Amino acid sequence: MKYLALVLRSLFRSKRRTVLTVLFLAVSVFLVAILQSVLATLEGFANNPNASSRVAVRHKVSITNLLPLRYGDWIRQQPEVEAAMGLQWFGGVYQDPRNFFANFAAEPEAIVTIFKEEIVTYSEAEFRDFLRDRNGCIVGQSLAAKYGWKVGDVVPLKGTIFPMDPRLTVRGIWRSRRQVDEQALYFHHKLLEESVPWMEGRVGAFWVRIKHPDDVPAFIERADRHFSDAVEPTQSETENAFQLNFLKMMGDIATIIHAITMAVLAALLIVTANTMAMAIRERTTEVAVFRAMGFTSWQVLGILLAEGILLALLGGAGGIGLAWLGAGLIKTGLGSAIPWLVDFAIPKETLLLCLHATMGLGFLSTLLPAWRAVRRPIVDGLRAL
Amino acid sequence: MDCEPIIRCQSVAKSYWRGSLEIPVLQGLDLEIPSGGYVALMGPSGSGKTTLLNLIAGIDRPTGGRLEVCGTHLNDLDDDDLAAWRATHVGFIFQNYNLVPVLTAYENVELPLLLANLSRRERRERVLEALERVDLLDRLENRPGQLSGGQEQRVAIARAIVTDPDLLVADEPTGALDAKNAEEVMALLENLNGEWGKTILLVTHDPKAAHHARVQIHLEKGVLDRTVEVNR
């Protein structure tokens, strides 16, 4: 602690240089924190702990190929299966393409069983109304609140994939534990079948709840074996794996984000190393004087490293603060447009990553110039201008 | 010179290398300086006086011979031990003062004490005592940039004596000062030697500064040329 004043004073020896370096670090750490948080949010979406007992059965060729609805009968008869339903991504637009939210055509009888972790609080009477009304739909509370929907309101959707524009009556609104799980709308698959002839008896996938998570692999193996010789063979996978494949359609986001992160960190290392090299080179004589007074090379190295790490930490803390503010803005600003971001936050792991990365940067960028400075003979240092 | 020597050089040699070319600077020098002495090392540029000062102060190592300073054989110490030895036994005064520009006068003087196992209060007492000796108690919070050259050098002297070392080494301490400030600094060194018993080894080109010493040792091409007792 007795060296702290010395380290702090040295750090602000050139205020402009220090402030600019800290700003550069802060902006870079902000960028890394936001990018990594987006990645964590997407990965979290594909690693939903609620989904451990859910399996998606889809066409082996791709998720755009359809399966016969009758496959559902065989699936429901399997001993591991608690419930199953056909589920079709509808992709309808409400008023404006920017009003994006997930909307599905579903076989609704088992929906509450299959999504019991998401559809947590609901009115049974409302759900009975939904089951009775072929033009009815159910929506999550957050979605309903966003557009001001109430039970009984009509929600017109414009089909983008299917040639139909359903006018759906809100029959029920459910609540969940997380806002992100209240961002969907479900209507009757029968309505889709009646309106789109080529969808009759066909569905995009089956969502299956397995009684016990341990039985998931056995079911997947048996289902895919059973349908392997069919005209429409299946590929069964956990819901998380399915979501991951869905996300991969957007490109290898993780690789891109990691590549950008590495590029930013490399740029940070170079800039910080340059700053520290300049700062230490200017103090060649001072380092020699310290050592002449009796400071060992290790003590001087420690003081210089502390300075570099502190500089990086200041930038890192600034960047984390900016990211925290940015996350709030993203959540309120973009969360309404992109449902995945409705719970956007900087995860603890990302904060730790940024903190460790900045400390590592501070250490690495200072180590080489500091080491060279303390290894220089004292008499050479005293002669340096 | 009837006191026990504080500095004993036996056949001390020092060479530098420029590629494969050896450049001898000191060539088998024998020298004894008594405790409490005040010695000015003189000689033309390249005579080896600063090199000899650096060797005696333990910031450089001889390529030959043996050096005993303050009862310690410096040849036997590794780098860390040598640093610890310097912290205890040697105070440095440089031509350009070499104060840390971002620290106040008080903090500059306190620096060497950070190496000692002292409480903050003990450090404060010693710093104030050292600054009182150089008559700068009214400049505690001033940074080097807010001091005159003479005041800076006095702060540097306070820093050199704050650990109460046996030996003060000064390399051209008046080289950057005007005549008046130079005279004040030399008077201060003389006082430290006369009243406080510090052994002082001074490198200078300036005959006036050298006149404050009790003994002048003249070097010529890396060997001892002559020793002159100063009559004042």
Coordinates of C-alpha atoms in Angstrom, one line a residue:
Chain A
M1 CA 0.0 0.0 0.0
K2 CA 2.9 2.4 0.7
Y3 CA 3.7 2.3 -3.0
L4 CA 0.1 3.1 -4.1
A5 CA 0.6 6.9 -4.0
L6 CA 3.7 6.5 -6.2
V7 CA 1.8 4.2 -8.6
L8 CA -1.1 6.6 -8.9
R9 CA 1.0 9.7 -9.4
S10 CA 3.1 8.0 -12.0
L11 CA 0.0 6.8 -13.8
F12 CA -1.2 10.4 -14.3
R13 CA 2.2 11.7 -15.1
S14 CA 1.0 12.4 -18.6
K15 CA -2.7 13.1 -18.1
R16 CA -3.7 13.4 -21.7
R17 CA -2.0 10.1 -22.7
T18 CA -3.5 8.3 -19.7
V19 CA -7.0 9.7 -20.3
L20 CA -6.8 8.8 -24.0
T21 CA -5.5 5.3 -23.3
V22 CA -8.2 4.7 -20.7
L23 CA -10.9 5.9 -23.1
F24 CA -9.6 3.6 -25.8
L25 CA -9.6 0.7 -23.4
A26 CA -13.1 1.6 -22.1
V27 CA -14.6 1.7 -25.6
S28 CA -12.9 -1.5 -26.6
V29 CA -14.0 -3.3 -23.4
F30 CA -17.5 -2.0 -24.0
L31 CA -17.5 -3.5 -27.4
V32 CA -16.2 -6.8 -26.2
A33 CA -18.6 -6.9 -23.3
I34 CA -21.6 -6.2 -25.5
L35 CA -20.6 -8.6 -28.2
Q36 CA -19.9 -11.4 -25.7
S37 CA -23.2 -10.7 -23.9
V38 CA -25.1 -11.0 -27.2
L39 CA -23.4 -14.3 -27.8
A40 CA -24.2 -15.4 -24.2
T41 CA -27.8 -14.4 -24.7
L42 CA -28.0 -16.4 -27.9
E43 CA -26.3 -19.4 -26.4
G44 CA -28.6 -19.1 -23.4
F45 CA -31.5 -19.2 -25.8
A46 CA -30.1 -22.5 -27.1
N47 CA -29.3 -23.8 -23.6
N48 CA -32.6 -23.4 -22.0
P49 CA -32.6 -25.5 -18.8
N50 CA -36.4 -25.8 -19.0
A51 CA -35.9 -27.7 -22.3
S52 CA -34.0 -30.7 -20.9
S53 CA -37.1 -32.9 -21.2
R54 CA -38.2 -31.6 -24.6
V55 CA -37.3 -33.1 -28.0
A56 CA -38.0 -31.7 -31.4
V57 CA -38.7 -34.2 -34.1
R58 CA -38.2 -32.7 -37.6
H59 CA -37.5 -33.8 -41.1
K60 CA -34.1 -35.3 -41.6
V61 CA -33.3 -33.1 -44.6
S62 CA -34.0 -29.7 -43.1
I63 CA -36.3 -27.8 -40.8
T64 CA -38.2 -26.5 -43.8
N65 CA -39.2 -29.9 -45.0
L66 CA -42.6 -31.1 -43.6
L67 CA -43.5 -34.3 -41.7
P68 CA -46.9 -36.1 -41.8
L69 CA -49.1 -35.2 -38.9
R70 CA -49.8 -38.9 -38.4
Y71 CA -46.3 -39.4 -37.0
G72 CA -47.7 -37.8 -33.9
D73 CA -49.8 -40.8 -33.2
W74 CA -46.8 -43.1 -33.1
I75 CA -44.8 -40.6 -31.0
R76 CA -47.6 -40.3 -28.4
Q77 CA -47.7 -44.1 -28.0
Q78 CA -44.0 -44.4 -27.0
P79 CA -43.6 -45.3 -23.3
E80 CA -41.2 -42.4 -22.6
V81 CA -43.5 -39.8 -24.0
E82 CA -45.6 -37.6 -21.7
A83 CA -47.1 -35.4 -24.4
A84 CA -46.5 -34.4 -28.0
M85 CA -47.8 -31.8 -30.4
G86 CA -47.3 -30.7 -34.0
L87 CA -45.7 -27.2 -34.2
Q88 CA -45.3 -25.1 -37.2
W89 CA -43.4 -21.8 -37.4
F90 CA -45.9 -19.4 -39.1
G91 CA -43.8 -16.3 -39.4
G92 CA -46.8 -14.0 -39.6
V93 CA -46.4 -10.2 -39.5
Y94 CA -48.5 -8.0 -37.3
Q95 CA -49.1 -4.6 -38.9
D96 CA -45.5 -4.0 -39.8
P97 CA -42.5 -6.3 -40.5
R98 CA -40.6 -4.5 -37.7
N99 CA -43.2 -5.9 -35.1
F100 CA -41.4 -9.2 -35.0
F101 CA -42.5 -11.9 -32.6
A102 CA -42.7 -15.7 -32.7
N103 CA -46.0 -17.1 -33.9
F104 CA -46.8 -20.7 -34.3
A105 CA -49.6 -23.0 -35.5
A106 CA -49.8 -25.7 -33.0
E107 CA -51.8 -28.8 -32.0
P108 CA -53.0 -27.1 -28.8
E109 CA -54.3 -29.9 -26.6
A110 CA -51.0 -30.6 -25.0
I111 CA -49.4 -27.2 -25.2
V112 CA -49.6 -26.5 -21.5
T113 CA -48.1 -29.8 -20.6
I114 CA -45.2 -29.4 -23.1
F115 CA -44.4 -25.8 -22.2
K116 CA -45.3 -26.0 -18.5
E117 CA -42.1 -24.2 -17.5
E118 CA -43.0 -21.3 -19.8
I119 CA -46.8 -21.2 -19.6
V120 CA -46.8 -21.0 -15.8
T121 CA -49.9 -18.9 -14.9
Y122 CA -53.0 -19.0 -17.0
S123 CA -56.8 -19.2 -16.7
E124 CA -58.2 -22.7 -17.4
A125 CA -61.4 -21.1 -18.6
E126 CA -59.6 -19.0 -21.1
F127 CA -57.7 -22.0 -22.3
R128 CA -60.9 -24.0 -22.8
D129 CA -62.2 -21.1 -24.8
F130 CA -59.1 -21.2 -26.9
L131 CA -59.4 -24.9 -27.5
R132 CA -63.0 -24.4 -28.6
D133 CA -62.3 -21.5 -31.0
R134 CA -60.6 -22.5 -34.3
N135 CA -59.8 -18.8 -34.9
G136 CA -58.5 -18.3 -31.3
C137 CA -55.0 -17.8 -30.1
I138 CA -53.1 -17.5 -26.9
V139 CA -50.3 -15.0 -26.2
G140 CA -47.7 -14.3 -23.5
Q141 CA -48.4 -11.4 -21.1
S142 CA -45.4 -9.3 -22.3
L143 CA -46.4 -9.6 -25.9
A144 CA -50.0 -8.7 -25.1
A145 CA -48.9 -5.7 -23.0
K146 CA -46.6 -4.5 -25.8
Y147 CA -49.4 -4.3 -28.3
G148 CA -52.2 -3.6 -25.8
W149 CA -54.0 -6.8 -26.5
K150 CA -56.7 -8.0 -24.2
V151 CA -58.8 -11.2 -24.2
G152 CA -61.4 -10.9 -27.0
D153 CA -59.2 -8.6 -29.2
V154 CA -58.7 -9.6 -32.8
V155 CA -55.1 -9.9 -34.0
P156 CA -54.7 -9.8 -37.7
L157 CA -51.5 -11.6 -39.0
K158 CA -50.2 -11.4 -42.5
G159 CA -48.7 -14.7 -43.7
T160 CA -45.2 -14.4 -45.1
I161 CA -44.5 -18.1 -45.5
F162 CA -48.1 -19.4 -46.0
P163 CA -50.7 -17.8 -48.3
M164 CA -53.1 -16.9 -45.5
D165 CA -53.8 -13.9 -43.4
P166 CA -55.6 -15.2 -40.2
R167 CA -57.6 -12.9 -38.0
L168 CA -57.1 -14.4 -34.6
T169 CA -59.1 -13.7 -31.5
V170 CA -57.1 -13.6 -28.3
R171 CA -58.7 -16.2 -26.0
G172 CA -56.0 -16.5 -23.4
I173 CA -53.0 -14.7 -21.9
W174 CA -50.4 -16.6 -19.9
R175 CA -47.6 -15.4 -17.6
S176 CA -44.2 -16.9 -17.3
R177 CA -41.2 -16.4 -15.0
R178 CA -39.2 -14.6 -17.5
Q179 CA -40.2 -11.9 -20.0
V180 CA -38.4 -13.7 -22.8
D181 CA -40.9 -16.6 -22.4
E182 CA -43.9 -14.4 -22.8
Q183 CA -43.0 -13.3 -26.4
A184 CA -45.0 -15.9 -28.4
L185 CA -48.4 -16.4 -30.0
Y186 CA -50.0 -19.8 -30.7
F187 CA -53.0 -20.6 -32.8
H188 CA -54.7 -23.7 -34.1
H189 CA -52.7 -25.8 -36.6
K190 CA -56.1 -26.9 -37.9
L191 CA -56.7 -23.3 -39.1
L192 CA -53.5 -23.5 -41.1
E193 CA -54.5 -26.9 -42.5
E194 CA -57.9 -25.5 -43.6
S195 CA -56.5 -22.4 -45.2
V196 CA -53.4 -23.8 -46.9
P197 CA -54.2 -27.0 -48.8
W198 CA -50.7 -28.3 -49.0
M199 CA -50.4 -28.1 -45.2
E200 CA -53.2 -30.6 -44.8
G201 CA -52.0 -33.4 -42.7
R202 CA -48.5 -31.9 -42.6
V203 CA -46.4 -30.1 -40.0
G204 CA -42.9 -28.6 -39.6
A205 CA -42.0 -30.5 -36.4
F206 CA -43.2 -32.3 -33.4
W207 CA -42.5 -31.0 -29.9
V208 CA -42.3 -33.9 -27.5
R209 CA -42.1 -33.9 -23.7
I210 CA -40.3 -36.9 -22.3
K211 CA -41.3 -38.1 -18.9
H212 CA -37.8 -38.3 -17.6
P213 CA -34.7 -36.5 -19.1
D214 CA -32.7 -39.7 -18.8
D215 CA -35.0 -41.3 -21.4
V216 CA -34.4 -38.6 -24.0
P217 CA -31.5 -40.4 -25.8
A218 CA -33.5 -43.7 -26.0
F219 CA -36.5 -41.9 -27.5
I220 CA -34.4 -40.0 -30.0
E221 CA -32.7 -43.2 -31.1
R222 CA -35.9 -45.2 -31.4
A223 CA -37.9 -42.4 -33.2
D224 CA -35.2 -41.8 -35.8
R225 CA -34.7 -45.6 -36.4
H226 CA -38.5 -46.1 -36.7
F227 CA -38.8 -43.4 -39.4
S228 CA -35.5 -44.1 -41.1
D229 CA -37.0 -46.0 -44.0
A230 CA -40.0 -43.7 -44.4
V231 CA -40.4 -41.3 -47.3
E232 CA -40.0 -38.5 -44.7
P233 CA -37.3 -39.7 -42.4
T234 CA -36.9 -37.8 -39.1
Q235 CA -34.1 -36.2 -37.2
S236 CA -34.9 -35.9 -33.5
E237 CA -32.9 -33.7 -31.2
T238 CA -33.2 -31.9 -27.9
E239 CA -34.9 -28.6 -28.1
N240 CA -31.6 -26.9 -27.3
A241 CA -29.9 -28.6 -30.2
F242 CA -32.8 -27.6 -32.4
Q243 CA -32.6 -24.0 -31.4
L244 CA -28.8 -24.1 -32.0
N245 CA -29.3 -25.3 -35.5
F246 CA -31.9 -22.6 -36.0
L247 CA -29.5 -20.0 -34.9
K248 CA -26.8 -21.5 -37.1
M249 CA -29.0 -20.5 -40.1
M250 CA -27.9 -17.0 -39.3
G251 CA -24.3 -17.9 -39.8
D252 CA -21.6 -18.9 -37.4
I253 CA -22.3 -16.0 -35.1
A254 CA -20.1 -17.3 -32.3
T255 CA -17.1 -17.6 -34.6
I256 CA -17.6 -14.0 -35.9
I257 CA -18.0 -12.6 -32.4
H258 CA -15.0 -14.5 -31.1
A259 CA -13.0 -13.3 -34.1
I260 CA -14.0 -9.7 -33.5
T261 CA -13.2 -10.0 -29.8
M262 CA -9.8 -11.4 -30.5
A263 CA -9.1 -8.6 -33.0
V264 CA -10.2 -6.0 -30.4
L265 CA -8.0 -7.6 -27.7
A266 CA -5.0 -7.7 -30.0
A267 CA -5.5 -4.0 -30.9
L268 CA -5.8 -3.3 -27.2
L269 CA -2.6 -5.1 -26.5
I270 CA -0.7 -3.3 -29.1
V271 CA -1.9 0.2 -28.1
T272 CA -1.5 -0.4 -24.4
A273 CA 2.0 -1.9 -25.0
N274 CA 2.9 1.1 -27.0
T275 CA 1.6 3.5 -24.3
M276 CA 3.5 1.7 -21.6
A277 CA 6.6 1.4 -23.6
M278 CA 6.6 5.1 -24.1
A279 CA 5.8 5.8 -20.5
I280 CA 8.6 3.5 -19.3
R281 CA 11.1 4.7 -21.8
E282 CA 10.6 8.3 -20.7
R283 CA 11.5 7.1 -17.2
T284 CA 14.7 5.2 -17.9
T285 CA 16.8 7.5 -15.7
E286 CA 14.1 7.4 -13.0
V287 CA 14.2 3.6 -13.0
A288 CA 18.0 3.7 -12.6
V289 CA 17.7 6.2 -9.8
F290 CA 15.2 4.0 -8.0
R291 CA 17.6 1.1 -8.3
A292 CA 20.6 3.1 -7.2
M293 CA 18.6 4.1 -4.1
G294 CA 18.3 0.4 -3.2
F295 CA 15.1 -0.7 -4.9
T296 CA 15.7 -4.2 -6.4
S297 CA 14.8 -4.9 -10.0
W298 CA 11.8 -6.9 -8.8
Q299 CA 10.5 -4.1 -6.7
V300 CA 10.8 -1.6 -9.6
L301 CA 9.2 -4.2 -12.0
G302 CA 6.4 -4.7 -9.5
I303 CA 5.7 -0.9 -9.4
L304 CA 5.7 -0.6 -13.2
L305 CA 3.5 -3.7 -13.6
A306 CA 1.1 -2.3 -11.0
E307 CA 0.9 0.9 -12.9
G308 CA 0.2 -0.9 -16.2
I309 CA -2.4 -3.2 -14.6
L310 CA -4.1 -0.2 -12.9
L311 CA -4.2 1.7 -16.2
A312 CA -5.9 -1.3 -17.9
L313 CA -8.2 -1.8 -15.0
L314 CA -9.4 1.8 -15.1
G315 CA -10.2 1.3 -18.8
G316 CA -11.7 -2.0 -18.1
A317 CA -13.9 -0.7 -15.3
G318 CA -15.0 2.2 -17.6
G319 CA -15.8 -0.2 -20.4
I320 CA -17.8 -2.4 -18.0
G321 CA -19.7 0.6 -16.8
L322 CA -20.4 1.7 -20.3
A323 CA -21.5 -1.9 -21.2
W324 CA -23.8 -2.0 -18.2
L325 CA -25.4 1.3 -19.3
G326 CA -25.5 0.0 -22.9
A327 CA -27.2 -3.2 -21.8
G328 CA -30.0 -1.3 -20.2
L329 CA -30.4 0.8 -23.4
I330 CA -30.4 -2.4 -25.5
K331 CA -32.9 -4.1 -23.3
T332 CA -35.3 -1.2 -23.4
G333 CA -34.6 -0.1 -26.9
L334 CA -34.1 -3.3 -28.9
G335 CA -35.8 -5.7 -26.5
S336 CA -39.2 -4.7 -27.8
A337 CA -38.1 -5.3 -31.4
I338 CA -36.0 -8.4 -30.9
P339 CA -37.6 -10.7 -28.3
W340 CA -34.3 -12.5 -27.6
L341 CA -33.0 -9.3 -26.2
V342 CA -35.9 -8.6 -23.8
D343 CA -33.9 -9.9 -20.9
F344 CA -30.5 -8.7 -22.2
A345 CA -27.9 -8.2 -19.6
I346 CA -24.1 -8.4 -19.2
P347 CA -23.6 -11.9 -17.6
K348 CA -21.3 -12.3 -14.6
E349 CA -19.0 -14.5 -16.7
T350 CA -18.6 -11.7 -19.3
L351 CA -17.8 -9.2 -16.6
L352 CA -15.2 -11.5 -15.2
L353 CA -13.8 -12.2 -18.7
C354 CA -13.5 -8.4 -19.3
L355 CA -11.9 -7.9 -15.9
H356 CA -9.4 -10.7 -16.4
A357 CA -8.7 -9.7 -20.0
T358 CA -7.9 -6.1 -19.0
M359 CA -5.7 -7.2 -16.1
G360 CA -3.9 -9.7 -18.5
L361 CA -3.5 -6.9 -21.0
G362 CA -2.1 -4.5 -18.5
F363 CA 0.3 -7.2 -17.3
L364 CA 1.4 -8.3 -20.8
S365 CA 1.7 -4.8 -22.2
T366 CA 3.9 -3.6 -19.4
L367 CA 6.0 -6.7 -18.8
L368 CA 8.3 -6.4 -21.8
P369 CA 9.2 -2.7 -21.6
A370 CA 9.4 -2.9 -17.8
W371 CA 11.6 -6.0 -17.9
R372 CA 13.9 -4.3 -20.4
A373 CA 14.0 -1.2 -18.2
V374 CA 15.0 -3.0 -15.0
R375 CA 17.5 -5.2 -16.7
R376 CA 19.4 -2.2 -18.1
P377 CA 22.5 -1.5 -16.1
I378 CA 22.0 1.3 -13.6
V379 CA 24.9 3.3 -15.0
D380 CA 23.5 3.2 -18.5
G381 CA 20.1 4.3 -17.1
L382 CA 21.7 7.2 -15.3
R383 CA 23.4 8.3 -18.5
A384 CA 20.2 8.1 -20.6
L385 CA 18.6 11.4 -21.5
Chain B
M1 CA 44.3 9.8 7.2
D2 CA 44.5 8.0 10.5
C3 CA 40.9 6.6 10.6
E4 CA 39.8 3.1 9.6
P5 CA 39.2 3.1 5.8
I6 CA 35.6 3.1 4.8
I7 CA 36.6 2.4 1.2
R8 CA 39.3 0.0 0.2
C9 CA 40.1 -0.6 -3.5
Q10 CA 42.6 -3.3 -4.3
S11 CA 43.8 -3.5 -7.9
V12 CA 40.3 -2.5 -9.1
A13 CA 39.9 -2.6 -12.8
K14 CA 37.1 -1.9 -15.1
S15 CA 36.8 -2.3 -18.8
Y16 CA 34.0 -1.8 -21.2
W17 CA 33.5 -3.7 -24.4
R18 CA 32.5 -2.2 -27.8
G19 CA 32.0 -5.3 -29.8
S20 CA 35.2 -7.2 -29.6
L21 CA 37.2 -4.2 -28.6
E22 CA 38.1 -3.9 -24.9
I23 CA 38.2 -0.4 -23.5
P24 CA 40.0 -0.2 -20.2
V25 CA 38.7 2.6 -18.0
L26 CA 40.3 1.7 -14.6
Q27 CA 43.6 -0.2 -14.5
G28 CA 44.5 -1.9 -11.2
L29 CA 43.7 1.0 -8.9
D30 CA 44.6 0.9 -5.2
L31 CA 42.9 3.4 -3.0
E32 CA 41.8 3.8 0.7
I33 CA 39.5 6.5 1.9
P34 CA 39.0 6.9 5.7
S35 CA 35.7 7.0 7.4
G36 CA 34.5 10.6 7.7
G37 CA 36.7 11.7 4.8
Y38 CA 35.7 14.2 2.2
V39 CA 37.3 13.3 -1.1
A40 CA 37.0 15.0 -4.5
L41 CA 37.7 12.8 -7.5
M42 CA 39.2 14.9 -10.2
G43 CA 40.6 14.4 -13.7
P44 CA 39.9 15.0 -17.3
S45 CA 37.0 13.4 -19.1
G46 CA 37.5 9.7 -19.6
S47 CA 40.0 9.5 -16.7
G48 CA 37.6 7.0 -14.9
K49 CA 36.5 9.2 -12.0
T50 CA 32.7 8.6 -12.5
T51 CA 33.4 4.9 -13.1
L52 CA 35.3 4.7 -9.8
L53 CA 32.5 6.5 -8.0
N54 CA 29.9 4.1 -9.5
L55 CA 32.0 1.0 -8.5
I56 CA 32.4 2.3 -4.9
A57 CA 28.7 3.2 -4.7
G58 CA 27.8 -0.4 -5.8
I59 CA 25.9 0.5 -9.0
D60 CA 28.5 -1.0 -11.2
R61 CA 30.8 -4.0 -10.9
P62 CA 34.6 -4.1 -11.4
T63 CA 36.1 -6.5 -14.0
G64 CA 39.1 -7.0 -11.7
G65 CA 40.3 -6.5 -8.2
R66 CA 38.4 -6.3 -4.9
L67 CA 36.3 -3.5 -3.4
E68 CA 35.5 -3.2 0.3
V69 CA 33.1 -0.5 1.2
C70 CA 31.6 0.1 4.7
G71 CA 33.0 -3.2 5.8
T72 CA 31.4 -5.2 2.9
H73 CA 33.1 -6.9 0.1
L74 CA 31.0 -5.8 -2.8
N75 CA 32.3 -8.4 -5.2
D76 CA 30.6 -11.1 -3.1
L77 CA 27.1 -9.6 -3.2
D78 CA 24.5 -10.7 -5.8
D79 CA 22.3 -8.0 -7.4
D80 CA 19.6 -8.1 -4.7
D81 CA 22.0 -8.0 -1.8
L82 CA 23.9 -5.2 -3.5
A83 CA 20.6 -3.2 -3.8
A84 CA 19.9 -3.8 -0.1
W85 CA 23.4 -2.7 0.8
R86 CA 23.1 0.5 -1.2
A87 CA 19.7 1.2 0.5
T88 CA 21.5 1.1 3.9
H89 CA 24.9 2.5 3.3
V90 CA 24.9 4.9 0.3
G91 CA 23.2 8.2 -0.5
F92 CA 23.3 9.5 -4.0
I93 CA 23.4 13.0 -5.2
F94 CA 23.3 13.5 -9.0
Q95 CA 24.2 16.4 -11.3
N96 CA 20.6 16.7 -12.6
Y97 CA 19.0 16.1 -9.1
N98 CA 16.9 13.2 -10.6
L99 CA 13.9 13.9 -8.4
V100 CA 10.6 12.2 -9.4
P101 CA 8.7 15.0 -11.0
V102 CA 5.2 13.8 -10.0
L103 CA 6.1 13.6 -6.3
T104 CA 6.3 16.4 -3.8
A105 CA 9.6 17.3 -2.0
Y106 CA 8.3 15.4 1.0
E107 CA 7.4 12.3 -1.1
N108 CA 10.7 12.4 -2.9
V109 CA 12.7 12.4 0.3
E110 CA 10.5 9.6 1.7
L111 CA 11.2 7.3 -1.3
P112 CA 14.3 5.6 0.1
L113 CA 12.5 5.1 3.4
L114 CA 9.8 3.0 1.7
L115 CA 12.5 0.2 1.6
A116 CA 13.0 0.4 5.4
N117 CA 10.7 -1.3 7.9
L118 CA 9.3 2.0 9.3
S119 CA 5.9 3.2 10.2
R120 CA 4.4 6.1 8.5
R121 CA 5.0 8.3 11.6
E122 CA 8.7 7.2 11.8
R123 CA 9.1 8.0 8.1
R124 CA 7.6 11.4 8.6
E125 CA 9.9 12.2 11.4
R126 CA 12.9 11.3 9.4
V127 CA 11.8 13.1 6.3
L128 CA 11.1 16.3 8.3
E129 CA 14.5 16.0 10.0
A130 CA 16.3 15.6 6.6
L131 CA 14.4 18.5 5.1
E132 CA 15.2 20.6 8.1
R133 CA 18.9 19.9 7.6
V134 CA 18.7 21.3 4.1
D135 CA 16.4 24.2 5.2
L136 CA 13.4 23.3 3.1
L137 CA 10.7 22.6 5.6
D138 CA 8.7 25.3 4.0
R139 CA 8.7 23.5 0.6
L140 CA 7.3 20.1 1.7
E141 CA 4.3 20.1 -0.7
N142 CA 6.2 21.6 -3.7
R143 CA 6.9 19.5 -6.7
P144 CA 10.3 19.7 -8.4
G145 CA 8.9 21.9 -11.1
Q146 CA 7.9 24.4 -8.4
L147 CA 11.5 24.6 -7.0
S148 CA 14.6 26.4 -8.1
G149 CA 17.6 24.3 -9.2
G150 CA 19.3 24.9 -5.9
Q151 CA 16.3 23.9 -4.0
E152 CA 15.9 20.8 -6.1
Q153 CA 19.5 19.8 -5.3
R154 CA 18.9 20.4 -1.6
V155 CA 15.8 18.1 -1.8
A156 CA 18.1 15.5 -3.5
I157 CA 20.6 15.9 -0.7
A158 CA 17.8 15.4 1.8
R159 CA 16.8 12.3 0.0
A160 CA 20.4 11.1 0.1
I161 CA 20.8 11.5 3.8
V162 CA 17.3 10.5 5.0
T163 CA 18.4 6.9 5.5
D164 CA 21.4 8.1 7.5
P165 CA 24.0 6.4 5.2
D166 CA 27.7 6.1 5.9
L167 CA 28.7 7.3 2.5
L168 CA 27.4 10.1 0.3
V169 CA 28.4 10.0 -3.4
A170 CA 27.9 13.0 -5.5
D171 CA 28.5 13.2 -9.2
E172 CA 29.0 16.8 -10.3
P173 CA 26.4 18.0 -7.8
T174 CA 27.0 21.6 -8.8
G175 CA 27.2 21.0 -12.5
A176 CA 23.7 22.4 -13.2
L177 CA 23.8 25.2 -10.7
D178 CA 24.7 28.8 -10.8
A179 CA 27.6 30.0 -8.7
K180 CA 25.5 31.1 -5.7
N181 CA 23.5 27.9 -5.5
A182 CA 26.6 25.9 -6.2
E183 CA 28.3 27.5 -3.2
E184 CA 25.2 26.8 -1.0
V185 CA 25.2 23.2 -2.0
M186 CA 28.9 22.8 -1.3
A187 CA 28.5 24.5 2.0
L188 CA 25.8 22.0 2.8
L189 CA 27.9 19.1 1.9
E190 CA 30.8 20.5 3.9
N191 CA 28.4 20.8 6.9
L192 CA 27.2 17.2 6.5
N193 CA 30.8 16.1 6.5
G194 CA 32.1 18.3 9.3
E195 CA 29.1 18.2 11.7
W196 CA 27.4 15.0 10.9
G197 CA 30.5 12.9 10.0
K198 CA 29.3 11.7 6.6
T199 CA 32.0 10.3 4.3
I200 CA 31.6 12.2 1.0
L201 CA 33.0 11.1 -2.3
L202 CA 32.6 13.9 -4.9
V203 CA 33.3 13.8 -8.6
T204 CA 33.8 17.3 -10.1
H205 CA 35.5 19.2 -12.7
D206 CA 35.1 22.4 -10.8
P207 CA 38.2 23.4 -8.8
K208 CA 36.0 25.6 -6.5
A209 CA 33.8 22.7 -5.6
A210 CA 36.8 20.4 -5.1
H211 CA 38.3 23.0 -2.8
H212 CA 35.6 22.2 -0.3
A213 CA 36.9 18.6 0.0
R214 CA 39.8 17.7 2.4
V215 CA 41.5 15.5 -0.2
Q216 CA 41.6 15.7 -3.9
I217 CA 42.4 12.5 -5.8
H218 CA 43.4 13.0 -9.4
L219 CA 42.9 10.3 -11.9
E220 CA 44.6 10.1 -15.3
K221 CA 43.8 7.5 -17.9
G222 CA 42.3 5.1 -15.3
V223 CA 45.2 5.2 -12.9
L224 CA 45.8 7.3 -9.8
D225 CA 47.8 10.3 -10.8
R226 CA 48.2 12.1 -7.5
T227 CA 46.6 12.8 -4.1
V228 CA 46.4 16.3 -2.8
E229 CA 45.5 17.4 0.8
V230 CA 43.5 20.6 0.7
N231 CA 44.7 23.3 3.0
R232 CA 41.8 25.7 4.0

